[in-house]
Coordinates of C-alpha atoms in Angstrom, one line a residue:
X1 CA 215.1 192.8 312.7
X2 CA 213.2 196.2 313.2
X3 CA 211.1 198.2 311.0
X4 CA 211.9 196.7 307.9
X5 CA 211.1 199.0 304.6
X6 CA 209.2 196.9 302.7
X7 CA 207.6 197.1 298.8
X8 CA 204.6 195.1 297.9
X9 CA 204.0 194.5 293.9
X10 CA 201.1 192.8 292.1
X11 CA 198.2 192.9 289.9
X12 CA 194.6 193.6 290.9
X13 CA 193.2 190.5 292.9
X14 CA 196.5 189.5 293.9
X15 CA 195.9 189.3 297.2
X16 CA 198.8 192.7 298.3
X17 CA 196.0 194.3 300.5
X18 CA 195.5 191.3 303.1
X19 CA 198.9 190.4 303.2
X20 CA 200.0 194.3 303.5
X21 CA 197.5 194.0 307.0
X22 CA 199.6 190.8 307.6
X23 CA 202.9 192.4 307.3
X24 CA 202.3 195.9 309.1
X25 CA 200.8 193.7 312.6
X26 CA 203.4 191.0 312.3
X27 CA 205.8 193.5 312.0
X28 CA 204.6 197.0 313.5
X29 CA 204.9 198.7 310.8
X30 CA 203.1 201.5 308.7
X31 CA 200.5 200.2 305.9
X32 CA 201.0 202.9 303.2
X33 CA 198.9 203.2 300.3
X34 CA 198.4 206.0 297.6
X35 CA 195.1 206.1 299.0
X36 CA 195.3 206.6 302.5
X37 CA 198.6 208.8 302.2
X38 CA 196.3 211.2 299.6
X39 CA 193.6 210.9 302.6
X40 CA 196.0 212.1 305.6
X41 CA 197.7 214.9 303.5
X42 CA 194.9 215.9 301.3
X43 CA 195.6 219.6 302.7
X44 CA 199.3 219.2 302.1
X45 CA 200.5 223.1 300.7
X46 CA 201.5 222.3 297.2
X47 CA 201.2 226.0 296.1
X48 CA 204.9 225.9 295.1
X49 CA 205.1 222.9 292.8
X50 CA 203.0 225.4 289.8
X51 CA 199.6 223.1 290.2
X52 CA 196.4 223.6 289.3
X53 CA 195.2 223.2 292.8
X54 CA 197.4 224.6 296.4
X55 CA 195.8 221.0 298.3
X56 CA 195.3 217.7 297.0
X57 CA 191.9 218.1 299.0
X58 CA 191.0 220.7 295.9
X59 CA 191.7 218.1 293.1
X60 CA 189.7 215.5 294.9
X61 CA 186.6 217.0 295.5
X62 CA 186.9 218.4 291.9
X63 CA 187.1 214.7 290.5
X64 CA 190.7 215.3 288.6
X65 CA 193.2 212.7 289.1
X66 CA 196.0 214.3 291.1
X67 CA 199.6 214.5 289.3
X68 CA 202.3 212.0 289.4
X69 CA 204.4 215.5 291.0
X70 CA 202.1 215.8 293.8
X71 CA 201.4 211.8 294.3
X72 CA 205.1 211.6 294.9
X73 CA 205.5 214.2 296.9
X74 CA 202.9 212.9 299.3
X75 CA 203.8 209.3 299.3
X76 CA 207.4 211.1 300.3
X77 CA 206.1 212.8 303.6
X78 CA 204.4 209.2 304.2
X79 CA 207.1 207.6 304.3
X80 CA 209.6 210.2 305.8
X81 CA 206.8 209.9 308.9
X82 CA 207.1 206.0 309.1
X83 CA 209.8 204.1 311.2
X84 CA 209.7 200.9 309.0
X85 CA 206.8 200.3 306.4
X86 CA 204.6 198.3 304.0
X87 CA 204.6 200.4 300.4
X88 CA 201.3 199.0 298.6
X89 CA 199.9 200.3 295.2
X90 CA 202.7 202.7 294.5
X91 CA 205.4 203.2 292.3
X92 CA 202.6 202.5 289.5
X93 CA 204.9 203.5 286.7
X94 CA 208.9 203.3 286.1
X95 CA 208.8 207.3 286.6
X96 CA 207.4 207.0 290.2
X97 CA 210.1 203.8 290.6
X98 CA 213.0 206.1 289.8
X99 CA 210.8 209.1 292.0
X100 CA 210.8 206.2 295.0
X101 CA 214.7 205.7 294.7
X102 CA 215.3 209.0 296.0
X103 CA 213.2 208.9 298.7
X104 CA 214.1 205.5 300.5
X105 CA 216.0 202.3 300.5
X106 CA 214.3 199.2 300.0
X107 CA 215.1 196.1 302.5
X108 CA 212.5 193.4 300.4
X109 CA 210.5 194.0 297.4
X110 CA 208.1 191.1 297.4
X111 CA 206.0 190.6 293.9
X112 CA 203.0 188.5 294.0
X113 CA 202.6 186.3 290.7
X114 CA 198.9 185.1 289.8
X115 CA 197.9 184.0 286.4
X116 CA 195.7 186.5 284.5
X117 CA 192.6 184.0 284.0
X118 CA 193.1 183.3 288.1
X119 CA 192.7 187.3 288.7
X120 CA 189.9 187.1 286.2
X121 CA 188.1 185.0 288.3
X122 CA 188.9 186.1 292.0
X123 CA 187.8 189.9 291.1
X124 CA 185.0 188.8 289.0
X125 CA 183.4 187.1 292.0
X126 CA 184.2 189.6 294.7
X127 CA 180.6 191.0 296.1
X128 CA 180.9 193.8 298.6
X129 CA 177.8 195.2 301.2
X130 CA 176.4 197.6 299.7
X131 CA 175.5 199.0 303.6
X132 CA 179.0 198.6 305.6
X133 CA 181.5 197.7 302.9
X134 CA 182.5 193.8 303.9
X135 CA 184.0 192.1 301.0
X136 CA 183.0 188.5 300.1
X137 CA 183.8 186.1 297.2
X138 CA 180.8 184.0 295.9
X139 CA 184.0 181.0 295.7
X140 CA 186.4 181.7 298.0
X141 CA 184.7 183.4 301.0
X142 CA 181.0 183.2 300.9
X143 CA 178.6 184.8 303.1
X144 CA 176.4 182.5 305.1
X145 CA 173.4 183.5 303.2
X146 CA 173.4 184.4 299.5
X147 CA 173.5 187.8 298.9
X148 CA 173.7 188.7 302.3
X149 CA 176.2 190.1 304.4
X150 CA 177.0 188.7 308.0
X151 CA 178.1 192.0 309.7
X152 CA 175.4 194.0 308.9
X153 CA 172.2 192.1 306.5
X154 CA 173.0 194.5 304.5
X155 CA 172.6 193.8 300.4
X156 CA 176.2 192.2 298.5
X157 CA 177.0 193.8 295.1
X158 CA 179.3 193.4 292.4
X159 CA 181.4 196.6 291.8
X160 CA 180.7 198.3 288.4
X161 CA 184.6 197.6 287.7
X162 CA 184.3 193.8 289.2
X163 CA 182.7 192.9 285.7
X164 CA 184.6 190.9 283.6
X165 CA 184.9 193.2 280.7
X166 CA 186.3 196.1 283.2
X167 CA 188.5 193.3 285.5
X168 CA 190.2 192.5 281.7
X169 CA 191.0 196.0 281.2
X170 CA 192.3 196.9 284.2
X171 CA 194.4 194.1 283.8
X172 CA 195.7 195.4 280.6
X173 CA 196.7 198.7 282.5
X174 CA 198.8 196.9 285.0
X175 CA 201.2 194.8 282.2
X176 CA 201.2 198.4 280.4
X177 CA 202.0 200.4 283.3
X178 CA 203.5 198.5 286.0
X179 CA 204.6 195.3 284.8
X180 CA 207.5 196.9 283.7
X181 CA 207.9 198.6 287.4
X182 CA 208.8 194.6 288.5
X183 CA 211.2 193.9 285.2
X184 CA 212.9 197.3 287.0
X185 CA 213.2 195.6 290.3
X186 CA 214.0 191.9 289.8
X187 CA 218.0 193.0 290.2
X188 CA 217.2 194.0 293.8
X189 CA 218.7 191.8 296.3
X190 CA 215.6 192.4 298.6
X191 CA 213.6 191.3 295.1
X192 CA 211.5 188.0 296.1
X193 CA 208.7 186.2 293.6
X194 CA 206.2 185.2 295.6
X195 CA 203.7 182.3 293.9
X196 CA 200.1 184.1 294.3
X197 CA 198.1 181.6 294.1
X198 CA 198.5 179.4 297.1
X199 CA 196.6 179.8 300.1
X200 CA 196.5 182.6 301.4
X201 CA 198.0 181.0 304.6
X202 CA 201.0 179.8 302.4
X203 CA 201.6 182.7 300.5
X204 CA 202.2 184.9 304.3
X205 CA 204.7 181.6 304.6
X206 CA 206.1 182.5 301.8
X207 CA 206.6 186.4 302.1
X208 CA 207.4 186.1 305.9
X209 CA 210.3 184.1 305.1
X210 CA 211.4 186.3 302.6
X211 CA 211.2 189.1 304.7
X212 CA 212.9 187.6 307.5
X213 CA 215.9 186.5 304.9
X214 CA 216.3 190.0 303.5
X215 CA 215.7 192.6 306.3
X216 CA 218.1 193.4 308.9

């Protein structure tokens, strides 16, 4: 099997960002994200798509949110640059599903289930370095010395959106916006449930099997 095309779903804290790393080395393939792809093209000409703004660059440093027209486009041009690929973080909504249909075949789409009150606590006790940007978790991965980081000394924080209250609500955005993005895909033959909330060492079990199963 060679460059599989592969899409990563789940809710915030699910665990998609380490096991995107795991899936990209294991099998040499791009790790795409909104992010990222926004980064590398932000001066991507746009001037023909009737936009506010002729770069992404412009509605970034400006604040705005960039449009679901131009995010598409972009995530396109990612992936038309990548031989083989882990998709994390996008499509975010059934429009940028059926917008990601015409832009590739899917071999596996993995979805990572975790119960809501487990997310809860897993982002609720994430503290990052407020000096290189390490992540900890007060539970699961704890730095040697409380409130401080081992890379750098530098000072762990809580995120203003790690507080429960803002956790809960982001929560509600996924099941309103992209919980219905997995109902979309569970028809897929590549589609594979993936139980969240093992180890983390299980759950790569879990979704390297699945890839190996469902990419050629």
């Amino acid at each position: 099997m060679s460059n599989p095309r592969i899409l990563i779903l789940g809710p915030p804290g699910a665990g998609k960002g380490t096991q995107s790393v795991n899936l990209a080395d294991t099998y040499g393939v791009e790790h795409i994200t909104t992010g990222d792809a926004l980064r590398a093209n932000k001066d991507m000409d746009i001037s023909d798509m009737d936009t506010e703004y002729d770069t992404p660059r412009e509605y970034m440093e400006a604040g705005d949110l960039v449009p679901d027209a131009v995010v598409n486009a972009i995530v396109d041009e990612a992936l038309s640059q990548a031989d083989g690929f882990v998709l994390d973080g996008y499509p975010r909504n059934l429009e940028q599903a059926e917008e990601l249909e015409g832009m590739t075949d899917l071999d596996v789409i993995l979805s990572l289930d975790v119960s809501r009150e487990e997310l809860v606590d897993r982002l609720t006790g994430r503290r990052v370095c407020d000096d290189c940007g390490a992540n900890y978790h007060v539970e699961f991965s704890p730095p040697e010395a409380e409130g401080v980081c081992d890379e750098c000394g530098g000072d762990l924080v809580q995120r203003e959106d790690d507080n429960e209250e803002s956790v809960r609500n982001r929560l509600d955005v996924f099941d309103e916006n992209t919980a219905p993005v997995i109902a979309h895909y569970e028809d897929h033959e590549g589609f594979v449930a993936i139980d969240g909330e093992q180890t983390p060492d299980e759950v790569w079990d879990d979704i390297e099997n699945a890839v190996d199963a469902h990419a050629e």
